[in-house]
Coordinates of C-alpha atoms and ligand atoms in Angstrom, one line a residue:
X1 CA -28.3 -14.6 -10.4
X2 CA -24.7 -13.9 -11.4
X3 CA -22.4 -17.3 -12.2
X4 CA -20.6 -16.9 -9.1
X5 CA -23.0 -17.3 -6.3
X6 CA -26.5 -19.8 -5.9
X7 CA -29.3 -18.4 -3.8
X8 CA -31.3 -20.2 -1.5
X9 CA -35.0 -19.4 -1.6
X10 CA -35.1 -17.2 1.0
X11 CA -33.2 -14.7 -1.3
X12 CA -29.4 -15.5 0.8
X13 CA -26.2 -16.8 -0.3
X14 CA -26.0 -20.6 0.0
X15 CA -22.6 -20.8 -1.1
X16 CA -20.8 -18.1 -3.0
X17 CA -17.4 -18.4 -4.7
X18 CA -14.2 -16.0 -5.5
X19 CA -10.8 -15.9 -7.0
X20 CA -7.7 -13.8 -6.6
X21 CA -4.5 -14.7 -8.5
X22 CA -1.2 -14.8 -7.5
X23 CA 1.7 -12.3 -8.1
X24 CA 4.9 -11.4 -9.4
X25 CA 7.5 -8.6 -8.8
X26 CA 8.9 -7.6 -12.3
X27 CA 11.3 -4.9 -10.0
X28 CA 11.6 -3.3 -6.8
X29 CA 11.1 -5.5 -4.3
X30 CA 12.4 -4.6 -0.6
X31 CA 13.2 -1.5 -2.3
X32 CA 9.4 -0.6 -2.1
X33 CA 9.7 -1.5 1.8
X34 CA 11.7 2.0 1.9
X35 CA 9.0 3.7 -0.1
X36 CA 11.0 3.3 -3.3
X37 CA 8.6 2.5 -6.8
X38 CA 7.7 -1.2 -7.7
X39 CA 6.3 -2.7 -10.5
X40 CA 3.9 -5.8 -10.3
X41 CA 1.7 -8.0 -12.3
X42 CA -0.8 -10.7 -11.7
X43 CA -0.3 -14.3 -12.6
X44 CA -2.5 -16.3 -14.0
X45 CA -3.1 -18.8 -11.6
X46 CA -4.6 -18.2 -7.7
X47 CA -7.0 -19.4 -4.8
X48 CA -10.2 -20.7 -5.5
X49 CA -12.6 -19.4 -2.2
X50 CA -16.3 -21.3 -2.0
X51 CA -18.0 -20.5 1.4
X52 CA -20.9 -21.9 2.6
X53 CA -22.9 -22.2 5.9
X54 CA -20.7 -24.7 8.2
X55 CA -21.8 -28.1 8.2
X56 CA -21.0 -29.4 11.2
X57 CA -21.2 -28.1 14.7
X58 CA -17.6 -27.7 15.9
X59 CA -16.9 -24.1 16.6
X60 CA -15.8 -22.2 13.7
X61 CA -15.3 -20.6 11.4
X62 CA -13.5 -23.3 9.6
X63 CA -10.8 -23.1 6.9
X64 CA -10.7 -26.2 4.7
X65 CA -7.7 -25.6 3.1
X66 CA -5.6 -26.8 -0.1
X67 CA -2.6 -26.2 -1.5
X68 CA -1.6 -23.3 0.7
X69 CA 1.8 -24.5 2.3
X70 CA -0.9 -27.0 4.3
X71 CA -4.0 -29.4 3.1
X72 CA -6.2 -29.9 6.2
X73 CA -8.6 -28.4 8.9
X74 CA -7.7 -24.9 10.5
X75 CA -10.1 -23.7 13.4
X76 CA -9.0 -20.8 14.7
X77 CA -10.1 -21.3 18.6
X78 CA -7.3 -21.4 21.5
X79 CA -7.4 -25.4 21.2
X80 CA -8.0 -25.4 17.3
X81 CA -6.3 -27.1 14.5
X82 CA -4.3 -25.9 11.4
X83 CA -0.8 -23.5 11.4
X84 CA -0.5 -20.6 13.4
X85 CA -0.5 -18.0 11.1
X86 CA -4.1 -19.6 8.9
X87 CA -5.6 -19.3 12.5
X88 CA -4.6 -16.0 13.3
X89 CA -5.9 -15.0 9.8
X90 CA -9.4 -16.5 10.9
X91 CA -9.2 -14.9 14.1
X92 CA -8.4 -11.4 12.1
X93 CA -11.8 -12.3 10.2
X94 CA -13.9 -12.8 13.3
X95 CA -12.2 -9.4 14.4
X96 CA -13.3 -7.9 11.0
X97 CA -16.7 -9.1 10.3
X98 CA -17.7 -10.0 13.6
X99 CA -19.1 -13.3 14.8
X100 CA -21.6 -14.0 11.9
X101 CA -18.2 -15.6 10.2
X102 CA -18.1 -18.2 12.9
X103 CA -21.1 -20.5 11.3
X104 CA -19.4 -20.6 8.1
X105 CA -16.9 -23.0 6.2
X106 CA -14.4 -21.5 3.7
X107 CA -13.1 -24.0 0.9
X108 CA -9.8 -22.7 -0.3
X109 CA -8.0 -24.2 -3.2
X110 CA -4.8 -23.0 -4.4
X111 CA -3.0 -23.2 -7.4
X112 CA 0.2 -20.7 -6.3
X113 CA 3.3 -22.4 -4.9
X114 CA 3.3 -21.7 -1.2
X115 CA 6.3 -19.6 0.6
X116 CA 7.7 -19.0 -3.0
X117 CA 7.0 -14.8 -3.4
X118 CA 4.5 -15.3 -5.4
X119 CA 1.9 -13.7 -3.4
X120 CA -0.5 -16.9 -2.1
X121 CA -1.0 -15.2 1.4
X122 CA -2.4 -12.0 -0.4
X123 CA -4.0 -14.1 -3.0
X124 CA -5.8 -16.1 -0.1
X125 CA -6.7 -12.6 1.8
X126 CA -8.4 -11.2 -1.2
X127 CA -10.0 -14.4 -2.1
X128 CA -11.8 -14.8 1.3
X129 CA -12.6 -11.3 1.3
X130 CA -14.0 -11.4 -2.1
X131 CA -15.6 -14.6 -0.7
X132 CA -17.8 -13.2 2.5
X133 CA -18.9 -10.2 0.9
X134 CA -20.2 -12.4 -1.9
X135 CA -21.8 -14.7 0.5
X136 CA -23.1 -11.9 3.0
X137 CA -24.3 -10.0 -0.2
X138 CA -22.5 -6.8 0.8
X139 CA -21.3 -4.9 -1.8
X140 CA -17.2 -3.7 -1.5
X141 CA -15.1 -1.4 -3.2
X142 CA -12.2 -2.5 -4.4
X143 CA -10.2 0.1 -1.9
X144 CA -12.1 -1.3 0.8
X145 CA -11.2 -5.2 -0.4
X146 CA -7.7 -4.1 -0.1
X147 CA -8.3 -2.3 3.1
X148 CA -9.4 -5.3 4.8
X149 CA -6.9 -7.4 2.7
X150 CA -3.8 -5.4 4.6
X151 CA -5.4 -6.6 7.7
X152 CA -4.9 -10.2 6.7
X153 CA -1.8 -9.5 5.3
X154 CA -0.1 -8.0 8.6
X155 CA -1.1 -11.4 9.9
X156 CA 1.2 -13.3 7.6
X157 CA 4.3 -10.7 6.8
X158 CA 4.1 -8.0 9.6
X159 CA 4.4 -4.9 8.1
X160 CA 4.1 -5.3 4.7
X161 CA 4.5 -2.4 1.9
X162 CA 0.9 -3.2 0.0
X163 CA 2.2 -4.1 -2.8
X164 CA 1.0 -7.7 -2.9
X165 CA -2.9 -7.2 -2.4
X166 CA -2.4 -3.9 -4.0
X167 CA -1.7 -5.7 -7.6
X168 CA -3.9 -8.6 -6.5
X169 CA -6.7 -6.8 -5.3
X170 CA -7.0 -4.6 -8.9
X171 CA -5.3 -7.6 -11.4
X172 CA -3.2 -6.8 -14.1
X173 CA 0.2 -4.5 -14.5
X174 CA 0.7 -1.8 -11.8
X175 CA 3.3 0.6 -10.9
X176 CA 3.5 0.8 -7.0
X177 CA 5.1 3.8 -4.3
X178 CA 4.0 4.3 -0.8
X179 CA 5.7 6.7 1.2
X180 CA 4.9 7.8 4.8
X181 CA 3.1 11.0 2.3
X182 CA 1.6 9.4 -0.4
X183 CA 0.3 6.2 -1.9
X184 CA 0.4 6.1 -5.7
X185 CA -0.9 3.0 -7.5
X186 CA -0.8 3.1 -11.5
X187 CA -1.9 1.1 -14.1
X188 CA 0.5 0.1 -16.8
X189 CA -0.6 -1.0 -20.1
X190 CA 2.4 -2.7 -21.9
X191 CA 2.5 -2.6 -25.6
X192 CA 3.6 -6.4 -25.9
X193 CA 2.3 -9.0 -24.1
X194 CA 5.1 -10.2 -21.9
X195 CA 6.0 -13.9 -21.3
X196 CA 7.5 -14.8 -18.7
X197 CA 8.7 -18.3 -17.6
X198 CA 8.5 -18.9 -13.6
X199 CA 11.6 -21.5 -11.6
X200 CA 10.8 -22.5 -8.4
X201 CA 13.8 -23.1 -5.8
X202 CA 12.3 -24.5 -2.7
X203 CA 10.6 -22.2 -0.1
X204 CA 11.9 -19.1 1.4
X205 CA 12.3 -18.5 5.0
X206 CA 9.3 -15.7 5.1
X207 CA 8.4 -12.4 4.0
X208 CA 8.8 -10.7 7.9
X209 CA 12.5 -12.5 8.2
X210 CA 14.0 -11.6 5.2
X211 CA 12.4 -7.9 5.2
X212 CA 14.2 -8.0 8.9
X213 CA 17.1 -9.0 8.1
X214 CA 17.8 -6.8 5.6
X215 CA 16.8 -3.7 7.7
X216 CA 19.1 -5.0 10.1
X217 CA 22.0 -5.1 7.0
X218 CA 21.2 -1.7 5.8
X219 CA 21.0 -0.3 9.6
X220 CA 24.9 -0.9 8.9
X221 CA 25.7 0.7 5.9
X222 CA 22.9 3.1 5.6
X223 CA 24.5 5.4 2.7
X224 CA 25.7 2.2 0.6
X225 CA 21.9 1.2 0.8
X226 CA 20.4 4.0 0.1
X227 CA 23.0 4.7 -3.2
X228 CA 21.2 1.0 -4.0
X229 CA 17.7 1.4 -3.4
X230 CA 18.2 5.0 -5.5
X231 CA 19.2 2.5 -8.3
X232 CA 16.6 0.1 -8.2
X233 CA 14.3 3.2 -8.6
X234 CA 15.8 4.3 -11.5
X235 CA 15.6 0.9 -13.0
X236 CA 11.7 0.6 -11.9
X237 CA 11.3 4.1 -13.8
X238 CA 12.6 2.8 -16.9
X239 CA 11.4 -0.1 -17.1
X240 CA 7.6 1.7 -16.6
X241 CA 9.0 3.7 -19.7
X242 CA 10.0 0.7 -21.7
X243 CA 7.0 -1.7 -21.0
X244 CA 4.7 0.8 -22.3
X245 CA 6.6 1.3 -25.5
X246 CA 7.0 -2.4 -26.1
X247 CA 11.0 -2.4 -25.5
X248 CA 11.2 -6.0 -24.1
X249 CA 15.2 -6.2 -24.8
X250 CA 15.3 -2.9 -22.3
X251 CA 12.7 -4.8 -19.9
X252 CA 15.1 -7.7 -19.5
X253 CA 17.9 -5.8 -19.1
X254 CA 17.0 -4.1 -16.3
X255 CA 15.5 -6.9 -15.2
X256 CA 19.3 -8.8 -15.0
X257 CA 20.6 -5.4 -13.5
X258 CA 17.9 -5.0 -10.8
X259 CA 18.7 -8.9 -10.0
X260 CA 22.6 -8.1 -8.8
X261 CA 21.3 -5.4 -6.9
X262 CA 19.3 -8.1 -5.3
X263 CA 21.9 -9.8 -4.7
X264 CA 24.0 -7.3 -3.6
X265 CA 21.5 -6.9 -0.6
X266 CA 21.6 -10.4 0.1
X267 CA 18.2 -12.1 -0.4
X268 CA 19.4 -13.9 -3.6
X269 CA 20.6 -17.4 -3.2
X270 CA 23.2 -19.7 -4.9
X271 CA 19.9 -21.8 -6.7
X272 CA 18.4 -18.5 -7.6
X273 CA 21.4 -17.3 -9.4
X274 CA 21.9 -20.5 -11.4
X275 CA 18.4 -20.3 -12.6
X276 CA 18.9 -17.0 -13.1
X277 CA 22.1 -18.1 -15.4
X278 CA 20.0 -20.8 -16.8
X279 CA 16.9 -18.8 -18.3
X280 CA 19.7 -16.3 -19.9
X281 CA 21.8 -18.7 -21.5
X282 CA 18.6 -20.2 -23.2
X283 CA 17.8 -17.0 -24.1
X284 CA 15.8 -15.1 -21.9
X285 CA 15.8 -11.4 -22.3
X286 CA 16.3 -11.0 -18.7
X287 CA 15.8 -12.8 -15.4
X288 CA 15.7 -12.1 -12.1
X289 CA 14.2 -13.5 -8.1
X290 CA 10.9 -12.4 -7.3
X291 CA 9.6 -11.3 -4.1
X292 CA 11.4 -11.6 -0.6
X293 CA 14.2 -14.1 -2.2
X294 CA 16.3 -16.4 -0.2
X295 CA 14.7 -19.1 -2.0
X296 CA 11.6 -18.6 -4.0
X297 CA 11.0 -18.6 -7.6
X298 CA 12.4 -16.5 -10.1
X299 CA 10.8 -15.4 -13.4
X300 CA 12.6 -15.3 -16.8
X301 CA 11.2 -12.8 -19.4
X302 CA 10.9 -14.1 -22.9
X303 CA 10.6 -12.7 -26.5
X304 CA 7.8 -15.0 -27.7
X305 CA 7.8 -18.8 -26.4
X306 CA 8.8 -19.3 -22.2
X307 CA 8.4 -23.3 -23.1
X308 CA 12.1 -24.1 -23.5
X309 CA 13.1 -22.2 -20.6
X310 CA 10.5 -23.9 -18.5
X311 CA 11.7 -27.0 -20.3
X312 CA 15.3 -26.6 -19.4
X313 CA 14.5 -25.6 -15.9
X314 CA 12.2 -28.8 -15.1
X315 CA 15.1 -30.9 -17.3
X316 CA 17.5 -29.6 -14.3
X317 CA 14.7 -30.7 -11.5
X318 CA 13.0 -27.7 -11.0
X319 CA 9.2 -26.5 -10.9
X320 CA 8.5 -24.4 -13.6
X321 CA 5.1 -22.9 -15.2
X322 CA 4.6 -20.3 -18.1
X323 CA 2.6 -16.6 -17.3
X324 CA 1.7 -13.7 -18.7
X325 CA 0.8 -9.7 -19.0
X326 CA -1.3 -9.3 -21.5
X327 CA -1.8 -5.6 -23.6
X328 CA -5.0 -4.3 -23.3
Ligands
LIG1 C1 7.1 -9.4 -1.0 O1 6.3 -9.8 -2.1 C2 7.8 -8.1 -1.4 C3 8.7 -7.4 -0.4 O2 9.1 -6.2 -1.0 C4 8.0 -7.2 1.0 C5 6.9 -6.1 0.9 O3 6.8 -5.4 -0.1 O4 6.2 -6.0 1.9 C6 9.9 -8.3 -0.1

């Protein structure tokens, strides 16, 4: 019997838990939306999934959920309980796995700031996925984890690049492109461990809006977008280059230069910035928003220690926490 799962005696799953961690984007975000490359990592803190047979006999399945933007019931049925967008992911699961979901109860506990880009909707897809299979004792790929975690994750963001459950789904460092021709997902192995120091601002306005929005800004001025997203590719390229070779100072640098051109396309935000401004005058090698901005967290790259960054931004009121990439 493996540490993550109990039997019963009959030889089933009674309850059977999973993980998936959260994410950050260390460059390319929205760019990768217009097939340009991304890099992203894992953090190392996520959703805790246990699922178990439902206990009582309301019509389910039920979501007890934690920490996710929302602590409470979510039943997905037409006069169910819980926020939209948790019931449409249930009802995406009963489309997905078919009614045998509907007699169970999924515990989710979350440790990843909600609606700050760093990737708890795709965390909580994987989890759940991760979850059933466990539970139904199915064994899944992890291609076909992040097959059915798009599926969730169109639920939440619309139409979403892949990034998110991409990195989540396989953990670690990856380099990301999908174009309407190819899909090419990369491990990166970085020579240093890299440090990071997260600032939460408070949430963002969503994922779909802010991808919207900005295709509505770039619909405008098509060539002046294109001349950026061509830069924030360059910068993804070297930076690939200079995390393998353990050139943090390089790392951060691009890091600061692929945050104005986030904020030339307008999804950084006054709080952002002085964070931003904050991490580097306490000596950050680089800092920059990650994810869909307008609010959100940033993450601040350090040489060694991220604790007086994360100091200086809780000192100024702000959430902070300490991750990392490890080498292999
Ligand atoms: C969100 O984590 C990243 C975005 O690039 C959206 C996406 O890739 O789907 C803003």
């Amino acid at each position: 019997m493996n540490h993550e799962q109990s039997e019963n005696l009959s030889g089933g799953a009674d309850i059977a838990f999973s993980y998936a961690p959260g994410k950050i984007i260390l460059s390319g975000e929205h760019a990768v939306v217009y097939g340009c490359p991304a890099i992203a990592a894992t953090l190392d803190r996520g959703v805790r999934i246990a699922v178990q047979s439902r206990k009582s006999d309301q019509k389910g399945p039920v979501l007890k959920a934690s920490g996710l933007g929302f602590t409470g019931h979510v039943r997905p049925d037409p006069d169910g309980e819980g926020p939209e967008v948790l019931r449409g992911a249930l009802a995406r699961l009963i489309e997905l796995y078919g009614d045998r979901v509907c007699d169970l109860e999924l515990m989710a506990d979350s440790a990843i700031p909600a609606g700050r880009g760093l990737g708890s909707s795709a965390a909580l897809s994987v989890a759940m996925i991760r979850g059933l299979h466990r539970f139904f004792e199915e064994a899944v790929s992890p291609e076909v984890v992040a097959e059915l975690a798009l599926a969730l994750e169109k639920v939440f963001h619309g139409n979403p690049s892949g990034i998110d459950h991409t990195v989540i789904s396989q953990g670690g460092l990856i380099w990301y492109k999908k174009n309407s021709s190819e899909l090419r997902v990369e491990k990166i192995i970085p020579k240093r461990a890299m440090h990071f120091a997260v600032g939460l601002t408070g949430p963002h306005a969503g994922t779909k809006q802010a991808v919207q929005a900005l295709r509505s800004r770039a619909s405008r001025h098509e060539t002046l977008y294109q001349h950026i997203f061509a830069g924030i590719s360059q910068i993804a390229t070297e930076m690939r280059l200079a995390i393998s070779e353990g050139k943090l100072a390089a790392v951060g640098e691009l890091m600061n230069l692929n945050q104005g051109y986030l904020n030339a396309l307008s999804v950084s935000t006054p709080e952002l910035e002085k964070l931003c401004t904050m991490a580097r005058e306490k000596g950050a090698l680089g800092a920059k928003l990650t994810g869909a901005g307008g609010g959100g967290a940033v993450i601040a790259l350090v040489d060694d220690d991220p604790k007086p960054i994360v100091n200086a931004f809780v000192k100024a009121g702000y959430l902070s926490f300490a991750t990392k990439c490890e080498t292999e």
